[in-house]
XYZ file of C-alpha atoms in Angstrom:
379
model
C 65.171 50.213 23.079
C 64.771 53.884 21.972
C 63.394 56.026 24.885
C 60.956 58.661 24.557
C 62.473 61.824 23.369
C 61.193 64.148 26.150
C 63.634 66.900 25.223
C 64.279 69.239 22.417
C 67.632 71.130 21.041
C 68.768 74.429 19.818
C 72.070 74.770 18.801
C 73.454 78.370 19.883
C 76.773 79.672 18.971
C 79.261 76.824 20.557
C 76.885 75.491 23.098
C 73.199 73.564 23.108
C 70.201 74.712 24.664
C 68.278 71.718 25.831
C 64.701 71.627 27.110
C 63.439 68.983 29.399
C 59.825 68.431 29.288
C 59.685 66.350 32.656
C 60.686 69.802 34.164
C 59.830 72.203 31.714
C 63.555 73.295 32.196
C 65.955 75.063 29.982
C 69.786 74.307 30.153
C 72.825 75.228 28.437
C 75.132 72.281 27.886
C 78.383 71.641 26.010
C 77.947 70.125 22.639
C 79.144 66.901 23.708
C 76.972 66.409 26.741
C 73.659 67.409 24.390
C 75.154 64.503 21.984
C 74.863 62.097 24.854
C 71.561 63.033 25.361
C 70.712 62.428 21.591
C 72.364 58.969 21.562
C 70.514 57.910 24.915
C 67.292 59.017 23.173
C 67.995 56.719 20.413
C 68.293 53.530 22.571
C 72.247 53.443 22.134
C 73.492 51.565 25.430
C 75.116 53.274 28.401
C 78.194 51.170 27.936
C 78.497 51.930 24.250
C 78.159 55.574 25.030
C 80.514 55.542 27.932
C 83.258 53.838 25.943
C 82.849 56.076 23.212
C 83.158 58.959 25.653
C 86.085 57.354 27.274
C 88.077 57.186 24.107
C 87.191 60.578 22.855
C 88.066 62.204 26.063
C 90.923 59.871 27.316
C 89.328 59.513 30.749
C 88.618 56.148 32.668
C 85.437 54.056 31.750
C 84.194 54.057 35.382
C 84.103 58.016 35.595
C 82.128 58.167 31.877
C 79.588 55.541 32.881
C 78.813 57.241 35.963
C 78.396 60.314 34.377
C 75.950 59.014 31.549
C 74.098 57.231 34.224
C 73.870 60.808 36.216
C 72.515 62.344 33.009
C 69.994 59.483 32.111
C 68.856 59.993 35.750
C 68.534 63.721 35.286
C 66.616 63.125 32.261
C 64.168 60.507 32.635
C 63.328 60.873 36.324
C 60.196 62.868 36.789
C 60.181 66.056 38.656
C 57.600 68.210 40.779
C 57.089 71.578 39.455
C 54.911 73.389 42.017
C 54.058 76.984 41.262
C 50.244 76.733 42.624
C 49.331 75.067 46.129
C 45.759 74.287 45.862
C 45.460 72.535 48.865
C 42.961 69.752 48.825
C 41.694 70.147 52.470
C 40.558 73.600 51.291
C 38.714 72.639 48.400
C 35.315 73.189 49.685
C 36.008 76.483 51.296
C 33.323 78.741 49.671
C 33.716 82.524 48.938
C 32.847 84.998 51.522
C 29.193 86.392 51.440
C 30.329 89.876 51.559
C 33.341 91.522 50.433
C 34.926 95.179 51.490
C 35.861 96.403 48.464
C 34.215 95.621 45.011
C 35.766 97.351 41.859
C 35.029 97.555 38.420
C 37.802 97.653 35.676
C 37.314 98.437 32.148
C 39.998 97.212 29.592
C 38.732 98.555 26.288
C 35.055 97.204 26.268
C 35.785 94.353 28.558
C 34.689 94.978 32.077
C 35.915 92.752 35.168
C 34.216 92.719 38.660
C 36.836 92.118 41.227
C 35.999 91.558 44.823
C 38.433 92.000 47.506
C 37.740 90.641 51.028
C 39.711 93.373 52.944
C 42.441 96.045 52.493
C 45.264 93.233 52.479
C 43.820 91.679 49.237
C 43.226 94.945 47.622
C 46.852 96.149 47.830
C 48.003 92.933 46.240
C 46.464 93.546 42.857
C 44.595 96.937 42.841
C 47.494 99.404 42.733
C 48.591 98.376 39.305
C 45.276 98.463 37.804
C 43.681 101.302 39.661
C 43.747 103.498 36.072
C 40.961 100.984 34.762
C 38.553 101.602 37.415
C 35.222 103.003 36.337
C 32.460 103.954 39.305
C 29.820 103.997 37.036
C 29.583 100.258 35.836
C 27.195 97.793 37.349
C 27.358 95.303 34.393
C 30.439 92.926 33.846
C 31.801 90.446 31.763
C 33.983 88.592 34.136
C 33.929 88.108 37.803
C 37.164 87.528 39.994
C 36.967 87.090 43.878
C 40.192 87.406 45.890
C 40.085 86.482 49.505
C 42.495 85.116 52.541
C 41.202 82.107 54.399
C 43.505 80.183 57.018
C 46.870 82.047 55.744
C 46.028 80.929 52.008
C 44.822 83.358 49.244
C 42.261 82.005 46.949
C 41.337 83.329 43.341
C 37.976 82.450 42.023
C 36.887 83.281 38.228
C 33.441 83.384 37.613
C 32.796 81.428 40.897
C 35.192 78.781 39.840
C 38.403 77.959 42.192
C 41.649 78.782 40.279
C 44.037 78.082 43.197
C 45.122 78.716 46.739
C 48.561 80.088 47.673
C 50.467 80.527 50.871
C 52.037 83.790 52.207
C 55.336 82.709 50.782
C 54.032 82.485 47.249
C 51.836 85.605 46.910
C 54.003 86.164 43.543
C 52.752 82.945 42.351
C 49.399 84.191 43.279
C 49.878 87.475 41.484
C 51.187 85.805 38.219
C 48.219 83.701 38.027
C 45.890 86.470 38.568
C 47.605 88.186 35.642
C 47.440 85.086 33.386
C 43.555 84.745 33.901
C 43.304 88.585 33.191
C 45.063 88.140 29.673
C 43.243 84.958 28.878
C 39.959 87.055 29.094
C 41.368 90.314 27.597
C 42.794 88.417 24.579
C 40.496 85.367 24.468
C 43.107 82.963 24.568
C 43.785 79.890 26.954
C 46.967 79.163 28.923
C 48.278 76.850 26.687
C 48.172 79.330 23.714
C 50.703 81.528 25.224
C 54.277 80.991 24.405
C 55.578 82.404 27.790
C 55.500 85.704 29.849
C 58.689 87.566 30.571
C 59.606 89.720 33.364
C 60.386 92.666 30.999
C 59.093 95.980 29.730
C 57.718 96.080 26.371
C 57.708 99.448 24.455
C 56.326 99.809 20.542
C 56.890 102.143 17.862
C 53.412 101.113 16.333
C 54.714 98.547 14.065
C 56.738 96.350 16.590
C 57.804 95.832 19.691
C 61.263 95.745 21.864
C 61.780 93.901 25.301
C 63.722 95.653 27.712
C 65.255 93.283 30.594
C 67.519 93.703 33.427
C 67.816 93.109 36.935
C 65.556 95.127 39.455
C 66.932 98.512 39.718
C 68.708 98.717 36.155
C 66.055 101.074 34.846
C 63.685 99.253 32.510
C 60.601 100.828 33.834
C 62.343 104.277 33.882
C 63.453 103.698 30.394
C 59.636 102.945 29.422
C 58.416 105.851 31.138
C 61.122 108.115 29.049
C 60.247 106.448 25.833
C 56.810 106.421 26.154
C 57.088 110.487 26.696
C 58.809 110.481 23.574
C 56.497 109.248 21.029
C 56.871 105.373 21.733
C 53.958 103.370 23.052
C 53.945 101.171 26.654
C 52.789 97.879 25.596
C 53.565 95.910 28.876
C 55.457 96.518 32.143
C 56.737 93.689 34.245
C 54.541 91.223 32.909
C 54.808 90.575 29.055
C 52.811 88.148 27.509
C 53.670 86.580 24.137
C 51.314 84.241 22.276
C 52.209 81.245 20.405
C 49.687 81.534 16.914
C 51.483 84.923 16.060
C 54.533 85.012 18.170
C 53.591 88.452 19.304
C 54.004 90.774 22.200
C 50.667 91.085 23.723
C 49.211 94.142 25.978
C 48.939 94.099 29.353
C 47.163 96.976 31.040
C 49.241 97.268 34.400
C 50.498 100.490 35.165
C 54.226 101.402 35.007
C 56.121 100.725 38.309
C 58.161 103.785 39.415
C 60.808 103.445 41.996
C 61.318 106.331 44.308
C 64.927 106.724 42.960
C 63.240 107.758 39.559
C 61.183 110.383 40.688
C 63.651 113.138 40.342
C 64.311 112.183 36.610
C 60.246 111.356 35.918
C 58.880 114.244 38.009
C 59.472 116.975 35.153
C 58.093 114.923 32.714
C 55.027 113.592 34.810
C 53.974 116.110 37.286
C 51.131 113.819 38.569
C 53.610 111.618 40.057
C 53.836 114.145 42.839
C 50.459 113.440 44.408
C 50.210 109.688 43.226
C 50.053 107.252 45.917
C 53.195 105.699 47.165
C 53.101 101.721 47.986
C 56.140 100.252 50.300
C 56.925 96.667 49.470
C 58.776 95.559 52.297
C 59.000 91.974 50.748
C 60.781 93.508 47.908
C 62.515 96.029 49.480
C 61.290 98.740 47.332
C 58.908 101.921 47.315
C 56.827 102.679 44.247
C 54.199 104.771 42.602
C 52.280 103.743 39.614
C 52.219 105.509 36.092
C 49.297 105.092 33.595
C 50.452 103.620 30.171
C 49.848 105.511 27.458
C 48.381 102.915 25.443
C 44.798 103.285 24.151
C 44.260 99.693 22.836
C 44.643 97.129 25.387
C 43.920 94.539 22.451
C 47.020 95.417 20.812
C 49.857 92.854 19.839
C 53.034 93.256 17.909
C 55.961 91.232 16.577
C 59.190 91.213 18.686
C 62.686 90.982 17.076
C 65.012 92.661 19.850
C 65.829 91.990 23.280
C 67.641 95.016 24.928
C 69.211 94.210 28.436
C 69.247 98.034 29.601
C 71.187 99.507 32.399
C 71.267 103.042 33.582
C 74.711 103.916 35.036
C 75.807 107.198 36.131
C 78.281 109.066 34.251
C 78.614 106.069 31.754
C 79.111 106.621 28.054
C 76.471 105.040 25.831
C 77.415 101.777 25.078
C 75.058 99.574 22.831
C 76.590 96.417 21.382
C 75.197 93.010 20.453
C 75.597 90.303 23.103
C 76.046 86.388 22.645
C 72.474 84.405 22.341
C 73.966 82.405 25.312
C 74.338 85.382 27.490
C 71.120 86.786 26.574
C 69.355 83.353 27.220
C 70.802 82.878 30.666
C 69.556 86.427 31.631
C 66.005 85.863 29.951
C 65.073 82.459 31.326
C 65.151 82.703 35.272
C 62.300 85.165 35.636
C 60.067 84.041 32.666
C 56.988 81.707 33.036
C 57.196 79.436 29.689
C 54.918 77.177 28.296
C 55.361 73.513 29.609
C 53.790 72.118 26.230
C 56.671 70.380 23.782
C 55.138 72.296 20.892
C 55.209 75.463 22.543
C 58.868 74.983 23.832
C 59.872 74.109 20.399
C 58.200 77.338 19.100
C 59.958 79.470 21.902
C 63.513 78.230 21.033
C 62.844 79.305 17.158
C 61.687 82.474 18.133
C 64.563 83.037 20.317
C 67.154 81.976 17.705
C 65.524 84.631 15.394
C 66.281 87.660 17.917
C 68.866 90.466 17.991
C 70.171 90.675 21.535
C 71.699 93.897 22.640
C 73.275 95.169 25.786
C 72.516 99.075 26.377
C 74.342 101.130 28.936
C 73.783 104.835 29.203
C 73.626 107.680 31.529
C 72.162 110.468 29.195
C 68.415 109.806 28.526
C 68.340 111.668 25.226
C 71.222 109.187 23.970
C 69.275 106.059 24.972
C 65.900 107.428 23.353
C 68.050 108.227 20.014
C 69.451 104.679 20.199
C 66.468 102.863 20.837
C 65.165 104.418 17.846
C 67.852 103.093 15.837
C 67.120 99.623 17.011
C 63.597 99.901 15.873
C 64.863 101.135 12.485
C 67.243 98.272 12.211
C 70.177 100.953 11.995
C 72.518 99.301 14.335
C-alpha cells in the first residue's frame, strides 16, 4: 500500500535535501538513502527494498532490514515540535489592569500601542524599537500587552492571548512578538511567510543580499558600514521572506552593535558614543542599538545571494562561491521555516536558485567594493 508522501526532495550537487512534514525538519542525505524514502512512499515493501540494498551495497540482509526499519520509523512516527508553551492552566489569566510602561511606536503610518507590566518586560522588547517611539500619539491601530505572571511571559495582541513562554524560552517569545509585528505591518498571516532568517539584509534599492554567519563574525557591523556607504538596511537579525513574491521584507528593528565594533563605527556614527548600552548576560554580549537608515518599512525586494561573512583581522579579502550543501547546513539551524508543505516546496525552489558566497575580509573598503560587485553580478 502506498504511504502518504510526507516529505519533499531537492537534489543539491551530489546529495539530496529532504524535508519531513511530521517534524518540519530538513536533512541532507546521501542519494541512496533518499532513494529508499522514495521507494517506501510508493508502497514498496521493506523486504524488497532491503534485498535490493543488500545486493547493491554487498552487506548482510539483516543489516539493511534494520536500516530501512529505522528509516521508516523516523519518517512516519509523529514528532512534537514545541516552540511556544501556552500553558493550559494559564489560559484564564487576564491582563493586568495597569502597566508601568506604555509606548507608542509608529512604523510608517501604522501605530502600535505596546504596554509592558514592568521594566523587565520592557527590556525584552523596547531597546530594538526605541527609535520608533512617538510620544505625541494617542490613537493606535494595534495593541500589544506584555506581562510576566507565575514566571511565564504572556503576549496579548488586541486582547487575544497569543502565547505564554517560560524563562528558558524567552527567545521564542521574542520571535513570536516579531512575527506578530510583521503580520500587522505587512498585512500577511503567518502561513503567508516562507521563513524568517537569523541574518542581516541589505539592499541597493533594486534587490537584497542576506549576510549570515556565527555570532561575532561581523554581520551587523558589515551592515552598519554598508548603510553608511549608500546601501539600505532592510533588516537585522530577524529577516522575513514571503511566499507570494519570494522577497525579503523590511523589519524595523535597530541594528545590534557589539562593544567590540565601537572603535570601527564611532567615527562614522558618533551618536553611538552616548547610546544606551545593554548587557545581555544570557547571550554573553554587550550591545548598543543603531537606527537603520530605511525610510520605508513597507519595502520588500528579491534576494538572489547569500553571503556568509566573516571579519578576520589581517586577512586578505577572500570571496568565493561555496557549495549549496555547505550553505544549507549553515542557513537552516537558526531559521524559522514554514511548516506548510507547499511553503516548504517554495523554500526549496528558492534556495536552489541562489548564489552562495563566503566572504572573509579585514579591510572595510574592500568588503564594500566586493558587496557592490555581488549586487551588480560582477563576481
